[in-house]
Short mmCIF file of C-alpha atoms and ligand atoms in Angstrom, two decimals:
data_model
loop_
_atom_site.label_atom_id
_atom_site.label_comp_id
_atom_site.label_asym_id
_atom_site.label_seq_id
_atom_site.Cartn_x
_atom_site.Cartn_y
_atom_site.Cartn_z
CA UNK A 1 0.00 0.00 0.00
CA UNK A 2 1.27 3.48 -0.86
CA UNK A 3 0.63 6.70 0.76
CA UNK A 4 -1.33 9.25 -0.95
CA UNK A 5 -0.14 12.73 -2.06
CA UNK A 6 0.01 14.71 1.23
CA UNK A 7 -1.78 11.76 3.28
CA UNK A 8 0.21 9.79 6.02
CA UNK A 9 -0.25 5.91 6.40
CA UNK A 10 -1.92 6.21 9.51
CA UNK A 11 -4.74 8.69 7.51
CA UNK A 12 -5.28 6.24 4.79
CA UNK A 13 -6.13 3.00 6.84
CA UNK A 14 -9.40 4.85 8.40
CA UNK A 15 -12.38 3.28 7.42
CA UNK A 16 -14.92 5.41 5.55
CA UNK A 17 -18.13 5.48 7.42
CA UNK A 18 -21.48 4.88 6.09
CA UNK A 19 -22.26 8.39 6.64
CA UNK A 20 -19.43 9.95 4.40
CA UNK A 21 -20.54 7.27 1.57
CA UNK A 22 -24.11 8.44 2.08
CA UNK A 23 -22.65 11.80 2.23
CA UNK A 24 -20.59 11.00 -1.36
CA UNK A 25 -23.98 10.16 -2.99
CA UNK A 26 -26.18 13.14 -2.02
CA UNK A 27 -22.80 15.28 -3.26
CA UNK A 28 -23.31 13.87 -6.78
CA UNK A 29 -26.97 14.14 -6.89
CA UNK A 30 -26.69 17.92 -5.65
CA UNK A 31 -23.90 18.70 -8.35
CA UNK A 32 -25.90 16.87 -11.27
CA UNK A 33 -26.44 19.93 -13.34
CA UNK A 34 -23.47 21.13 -13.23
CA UNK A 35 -21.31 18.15 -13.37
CA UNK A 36 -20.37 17.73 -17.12
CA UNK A 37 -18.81 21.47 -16.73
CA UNK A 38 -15.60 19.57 -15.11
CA UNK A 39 -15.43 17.11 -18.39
CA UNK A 40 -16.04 19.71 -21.05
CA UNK A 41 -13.93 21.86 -19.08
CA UNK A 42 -16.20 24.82 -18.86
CA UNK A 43 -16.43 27.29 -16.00
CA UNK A 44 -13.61 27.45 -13.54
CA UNK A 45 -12.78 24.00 -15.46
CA UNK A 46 -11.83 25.90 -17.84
CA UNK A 47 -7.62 26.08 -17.55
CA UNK A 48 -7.17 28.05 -20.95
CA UNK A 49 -6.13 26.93 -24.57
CA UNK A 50 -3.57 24.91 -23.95
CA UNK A 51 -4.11 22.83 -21.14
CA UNK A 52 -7.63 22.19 -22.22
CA UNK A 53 -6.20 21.09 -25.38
CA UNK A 54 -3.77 18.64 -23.51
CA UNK A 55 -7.33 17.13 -21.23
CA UNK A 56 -9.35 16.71 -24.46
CA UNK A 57 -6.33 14.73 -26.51
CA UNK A 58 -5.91 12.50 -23.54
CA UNK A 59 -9.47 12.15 -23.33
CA UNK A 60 -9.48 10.81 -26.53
CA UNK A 61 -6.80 8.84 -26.43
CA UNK A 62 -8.97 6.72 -23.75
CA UNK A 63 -11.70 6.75 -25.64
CA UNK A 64 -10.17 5.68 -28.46
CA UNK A 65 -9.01 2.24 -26.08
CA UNK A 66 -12.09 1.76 -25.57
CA UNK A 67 -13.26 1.61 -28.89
CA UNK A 68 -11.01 -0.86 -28.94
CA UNK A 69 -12.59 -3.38 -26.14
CA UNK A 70 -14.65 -5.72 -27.19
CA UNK A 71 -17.50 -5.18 -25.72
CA UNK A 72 -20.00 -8.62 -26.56
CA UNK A 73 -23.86 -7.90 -26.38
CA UNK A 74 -24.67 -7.44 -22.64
CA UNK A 75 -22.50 -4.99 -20.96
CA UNK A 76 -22.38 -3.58 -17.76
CA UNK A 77 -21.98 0.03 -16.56
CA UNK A 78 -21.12 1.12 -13.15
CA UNK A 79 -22.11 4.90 -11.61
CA UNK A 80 -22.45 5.85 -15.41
CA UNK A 81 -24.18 9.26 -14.09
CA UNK A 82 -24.51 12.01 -16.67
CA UNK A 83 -23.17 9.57 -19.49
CA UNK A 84 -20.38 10.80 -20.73
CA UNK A 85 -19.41 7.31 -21.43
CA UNK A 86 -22.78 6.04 -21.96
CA UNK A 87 -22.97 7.47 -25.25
CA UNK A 88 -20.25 5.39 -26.44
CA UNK A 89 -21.36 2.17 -24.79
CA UNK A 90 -25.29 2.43 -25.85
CA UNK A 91 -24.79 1.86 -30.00
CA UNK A 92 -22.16 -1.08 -29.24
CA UNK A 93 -24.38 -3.01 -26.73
CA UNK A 94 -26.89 -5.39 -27.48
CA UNK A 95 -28.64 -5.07 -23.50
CA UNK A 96 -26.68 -2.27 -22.00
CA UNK A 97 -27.46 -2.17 -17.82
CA UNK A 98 -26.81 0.80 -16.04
CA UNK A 99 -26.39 1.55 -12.61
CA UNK A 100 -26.17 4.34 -10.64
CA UNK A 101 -27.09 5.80 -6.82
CA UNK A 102 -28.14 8.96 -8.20
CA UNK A 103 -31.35 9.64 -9.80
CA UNK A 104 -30.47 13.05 -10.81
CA UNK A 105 -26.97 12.07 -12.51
CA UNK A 106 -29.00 9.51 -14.47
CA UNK A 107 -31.79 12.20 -15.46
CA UNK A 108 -28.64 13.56 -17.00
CA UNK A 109 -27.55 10.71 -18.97
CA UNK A 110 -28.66 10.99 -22.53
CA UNK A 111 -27.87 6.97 -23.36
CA UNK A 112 -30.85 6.25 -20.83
CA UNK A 113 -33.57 6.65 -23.01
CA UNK A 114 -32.27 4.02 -25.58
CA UNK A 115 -34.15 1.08 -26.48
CA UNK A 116 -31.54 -1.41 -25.49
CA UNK A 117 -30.57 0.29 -22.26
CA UNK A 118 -32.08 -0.20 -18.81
CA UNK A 119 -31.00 1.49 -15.83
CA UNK A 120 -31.66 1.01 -12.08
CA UNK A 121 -30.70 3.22 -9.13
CA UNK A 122 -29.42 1.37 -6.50
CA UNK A 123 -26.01 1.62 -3.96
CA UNK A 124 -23.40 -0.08 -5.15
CA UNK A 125 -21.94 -0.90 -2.16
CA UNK A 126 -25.03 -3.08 -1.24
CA UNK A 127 -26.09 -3.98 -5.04
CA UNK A 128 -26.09 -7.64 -5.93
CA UNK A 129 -27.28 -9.52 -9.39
CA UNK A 130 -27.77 -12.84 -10.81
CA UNK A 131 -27.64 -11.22 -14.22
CA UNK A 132 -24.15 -11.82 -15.91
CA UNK A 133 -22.12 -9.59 -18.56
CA UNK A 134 -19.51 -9.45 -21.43
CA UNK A 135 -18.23 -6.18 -20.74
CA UNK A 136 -17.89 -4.18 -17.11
CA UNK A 137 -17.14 -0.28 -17.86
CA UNK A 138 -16.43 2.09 -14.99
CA UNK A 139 -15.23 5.95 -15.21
CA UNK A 140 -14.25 8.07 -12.82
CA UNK A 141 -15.73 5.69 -9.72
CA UNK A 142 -12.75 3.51 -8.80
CA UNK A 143 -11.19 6.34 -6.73
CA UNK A 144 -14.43 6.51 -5.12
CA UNK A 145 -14.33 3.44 -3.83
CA UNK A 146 -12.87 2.80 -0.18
CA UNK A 147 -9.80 1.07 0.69
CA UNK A 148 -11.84 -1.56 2.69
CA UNK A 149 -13.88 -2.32 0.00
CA UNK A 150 -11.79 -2.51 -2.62
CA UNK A 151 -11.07 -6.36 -3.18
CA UNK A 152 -14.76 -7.25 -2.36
CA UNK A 153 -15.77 -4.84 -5.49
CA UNK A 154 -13.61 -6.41 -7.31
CA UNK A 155 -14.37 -10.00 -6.41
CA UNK A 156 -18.17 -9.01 -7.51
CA UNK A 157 -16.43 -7.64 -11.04
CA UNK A 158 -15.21 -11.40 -11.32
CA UNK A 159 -18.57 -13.18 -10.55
CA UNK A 160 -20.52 -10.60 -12.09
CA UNK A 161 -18.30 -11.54 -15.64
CA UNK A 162 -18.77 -14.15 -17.60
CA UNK A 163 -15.49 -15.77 -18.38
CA UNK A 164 -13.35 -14.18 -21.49
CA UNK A 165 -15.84 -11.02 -20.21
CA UNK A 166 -13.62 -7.65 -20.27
CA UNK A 167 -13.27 -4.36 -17.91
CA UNK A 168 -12.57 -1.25 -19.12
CA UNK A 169 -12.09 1.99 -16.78
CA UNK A 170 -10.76 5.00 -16.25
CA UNK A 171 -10.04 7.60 -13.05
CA UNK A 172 -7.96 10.82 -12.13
CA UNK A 173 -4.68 10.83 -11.55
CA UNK A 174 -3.31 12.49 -8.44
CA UNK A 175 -3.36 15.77 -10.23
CA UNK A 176 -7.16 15.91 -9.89
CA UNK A 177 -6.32 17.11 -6.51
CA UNK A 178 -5.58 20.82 -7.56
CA UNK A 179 -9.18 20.80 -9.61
CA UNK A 180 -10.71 24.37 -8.74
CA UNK A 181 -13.55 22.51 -6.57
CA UNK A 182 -11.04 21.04 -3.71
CA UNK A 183 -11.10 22.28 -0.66
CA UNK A 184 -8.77 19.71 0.93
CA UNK A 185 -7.66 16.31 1.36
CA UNK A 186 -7.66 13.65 4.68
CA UNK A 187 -7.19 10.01 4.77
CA UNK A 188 -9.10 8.83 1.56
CA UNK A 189 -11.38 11.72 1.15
CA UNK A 190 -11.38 15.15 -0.08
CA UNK A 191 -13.74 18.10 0.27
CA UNK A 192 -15.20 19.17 -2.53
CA UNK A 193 -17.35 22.52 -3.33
CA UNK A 194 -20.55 22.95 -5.20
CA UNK A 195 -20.80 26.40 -7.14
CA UNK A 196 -23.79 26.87 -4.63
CA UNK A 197 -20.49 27.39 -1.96
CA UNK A 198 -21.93 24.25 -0.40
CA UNK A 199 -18.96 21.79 0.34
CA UNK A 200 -19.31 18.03 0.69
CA UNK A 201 -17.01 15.38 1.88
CA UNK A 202 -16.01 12.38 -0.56
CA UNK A 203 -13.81 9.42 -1.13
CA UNK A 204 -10.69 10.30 -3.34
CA UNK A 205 -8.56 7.62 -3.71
CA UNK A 206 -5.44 7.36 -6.06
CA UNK A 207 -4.74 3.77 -6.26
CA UNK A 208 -1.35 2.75 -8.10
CA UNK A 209 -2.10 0.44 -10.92
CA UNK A 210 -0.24 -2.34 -9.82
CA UNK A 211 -2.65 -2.13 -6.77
CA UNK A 212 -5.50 -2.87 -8.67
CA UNK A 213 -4.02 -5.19 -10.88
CA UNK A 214 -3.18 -7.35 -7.49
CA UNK A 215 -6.84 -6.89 -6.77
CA UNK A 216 -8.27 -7.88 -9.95
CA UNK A 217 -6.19 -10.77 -10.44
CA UNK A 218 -7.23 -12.38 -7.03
CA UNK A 219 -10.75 -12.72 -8.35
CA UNK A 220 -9.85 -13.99 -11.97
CA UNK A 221 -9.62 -10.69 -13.73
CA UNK A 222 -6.15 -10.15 -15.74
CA UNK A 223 -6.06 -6.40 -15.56
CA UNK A 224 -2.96 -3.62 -17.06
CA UNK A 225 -3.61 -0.28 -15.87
CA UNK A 226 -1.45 2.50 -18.31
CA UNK A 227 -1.67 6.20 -17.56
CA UNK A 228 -2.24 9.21 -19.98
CA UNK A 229 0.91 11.43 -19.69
CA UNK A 230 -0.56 13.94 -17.45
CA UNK A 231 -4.64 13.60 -16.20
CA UNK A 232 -5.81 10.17 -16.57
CA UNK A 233 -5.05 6.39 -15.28
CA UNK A 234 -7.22 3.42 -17.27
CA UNK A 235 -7.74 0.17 -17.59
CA UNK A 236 -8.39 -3.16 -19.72
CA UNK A 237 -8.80 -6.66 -17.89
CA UNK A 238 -10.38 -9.88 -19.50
CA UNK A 239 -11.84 -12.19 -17.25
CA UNK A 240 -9.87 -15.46 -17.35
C1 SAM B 301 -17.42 10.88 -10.52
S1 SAM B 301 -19.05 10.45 -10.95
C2 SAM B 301 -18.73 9.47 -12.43
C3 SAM B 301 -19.82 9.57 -13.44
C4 SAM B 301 -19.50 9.00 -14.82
N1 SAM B 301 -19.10 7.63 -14.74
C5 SAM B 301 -18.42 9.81 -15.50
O1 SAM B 301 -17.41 9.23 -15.95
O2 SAM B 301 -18.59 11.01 -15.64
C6 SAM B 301 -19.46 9.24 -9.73
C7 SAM B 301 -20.81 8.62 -9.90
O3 SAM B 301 -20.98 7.66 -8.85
C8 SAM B 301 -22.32 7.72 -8.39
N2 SAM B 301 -22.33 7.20 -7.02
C9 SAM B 301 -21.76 7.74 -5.93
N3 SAM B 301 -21.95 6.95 -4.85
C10 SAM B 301 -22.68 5.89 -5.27
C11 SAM B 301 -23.18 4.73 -4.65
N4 SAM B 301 -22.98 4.47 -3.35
N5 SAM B 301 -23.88 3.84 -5.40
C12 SAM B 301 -24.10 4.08 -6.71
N6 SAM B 301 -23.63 5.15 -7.36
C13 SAM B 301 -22.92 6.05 -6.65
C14 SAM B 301 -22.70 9.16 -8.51
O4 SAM B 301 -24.09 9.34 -8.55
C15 SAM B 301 -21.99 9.55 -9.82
O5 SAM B 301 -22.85 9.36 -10.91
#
């Protein structure tokens, strides 16, 4: 286990309670309409020419990997929320499942009102399903996800996957942490401010790669995480 940016050992091994994941939820359902303004870098996003330029090429250079994943018919998409990644999953996907805590992202999500796409709101810290898929996608929810709970998420990936089933996701990398709406960092969360001036506390965490390869691979998933040269870490695993 490494320590985080500007986060002692001691800070990272305590638990996250129920209330700051309840607490993480009602933060993404409050910033709903104006949460694509930190994607398409608008707002105080908005870091000029040239370092937008450099998020949007990296951006696509994920994308473009996972255009490159093959997906199968029924695929699988975790805290998809305003679908920025949805869009790109929907027209590939024979029965595309999403699911999300957040009512409000999901109101957000244009790849929702598809034919071929359910969705159902549920925590996915308690979620559960009998249902199983050839593709698991998750963006920008990893580093949400507390230390604790980390290898029993990913031992649901493995049973949720049918074998030869792939993973594809992406997350921040430690940069993220100077975004204009933190407030601060502790342990695995960070504070985080709505334009309202409301703040909210969150999970951040900024797991190395080979961590979550070691993770994956104890519940049958043969992961490689690579890393955009500046904003973004990602992910392709096949489930052996
Ligand atoms: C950082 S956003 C990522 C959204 C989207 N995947 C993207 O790439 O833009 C995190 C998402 O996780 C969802 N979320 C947070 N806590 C959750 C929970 N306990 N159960 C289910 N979804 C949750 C939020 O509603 C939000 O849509």
């Amino acid at each position: 286990m490494t320590t985080q940016p500007g986060r002692s050992a001691e800070e990272e091994f305590q638990p996250v309670t129920e209330e700051q994941l309840a607490e993480q939820l009602a933060y993404y359902s409050s910033r709903a309409g104006e949460y694509d303004d930190w994607w398409l870098r608008r707002g105080t996003f908005d870091k000029g020419e040239t370092a937008n330029e450099v998020w949007f090429r990296e951006a696509e250079l994920v994308r473009s990997v996972l255009s490159s994943v093959e997906l199968g018919d029924d695929v699988l998409e975790l805290a998809p929320g305003t679908g920025t990644w949805s869009v790109h999953l929907a027209p590939r996907a024979r029965n595309l499942l999403l699911v999300d805590g957040s009512a409000e992202m999901l109101a957000h999500n244009p790849a929702a009102k598809e034919e071929q796409v359910r969705t159902e709101i549920a925590d996915l810290f308690t979620w559960e399903t009998d249902e199983r898929f050839d593709a698991i996608v998750f963006t920008f929810w990893i580093s949400h996800v507390p230390r604790e709970r980390l290898r029993p998420f990913f031992r649901s990936l493995g049973s949720w996957l049918r074998p030869g089933g792939r993973l594809f996701f992406v997350d921040d990398l430690p940069l993220a942490t100077t975004e204009p709406h933190v407030d601060g960092a502790a342990g695995q969360t960070m504070t985080r401010r709505l334009n309202s001036g409301e703040s909210a506390t969150i999970v951040k965490n900024f797991y190395p790669g080979a961590e979550l390869a070691a993770a994956a691979g104890e519940f049958g998933i043969d992961l490689e995480v690579r890393e955009s040269e500046t904003y973004f870490q990602y992910g392709t695993g096949r489930r052996r």
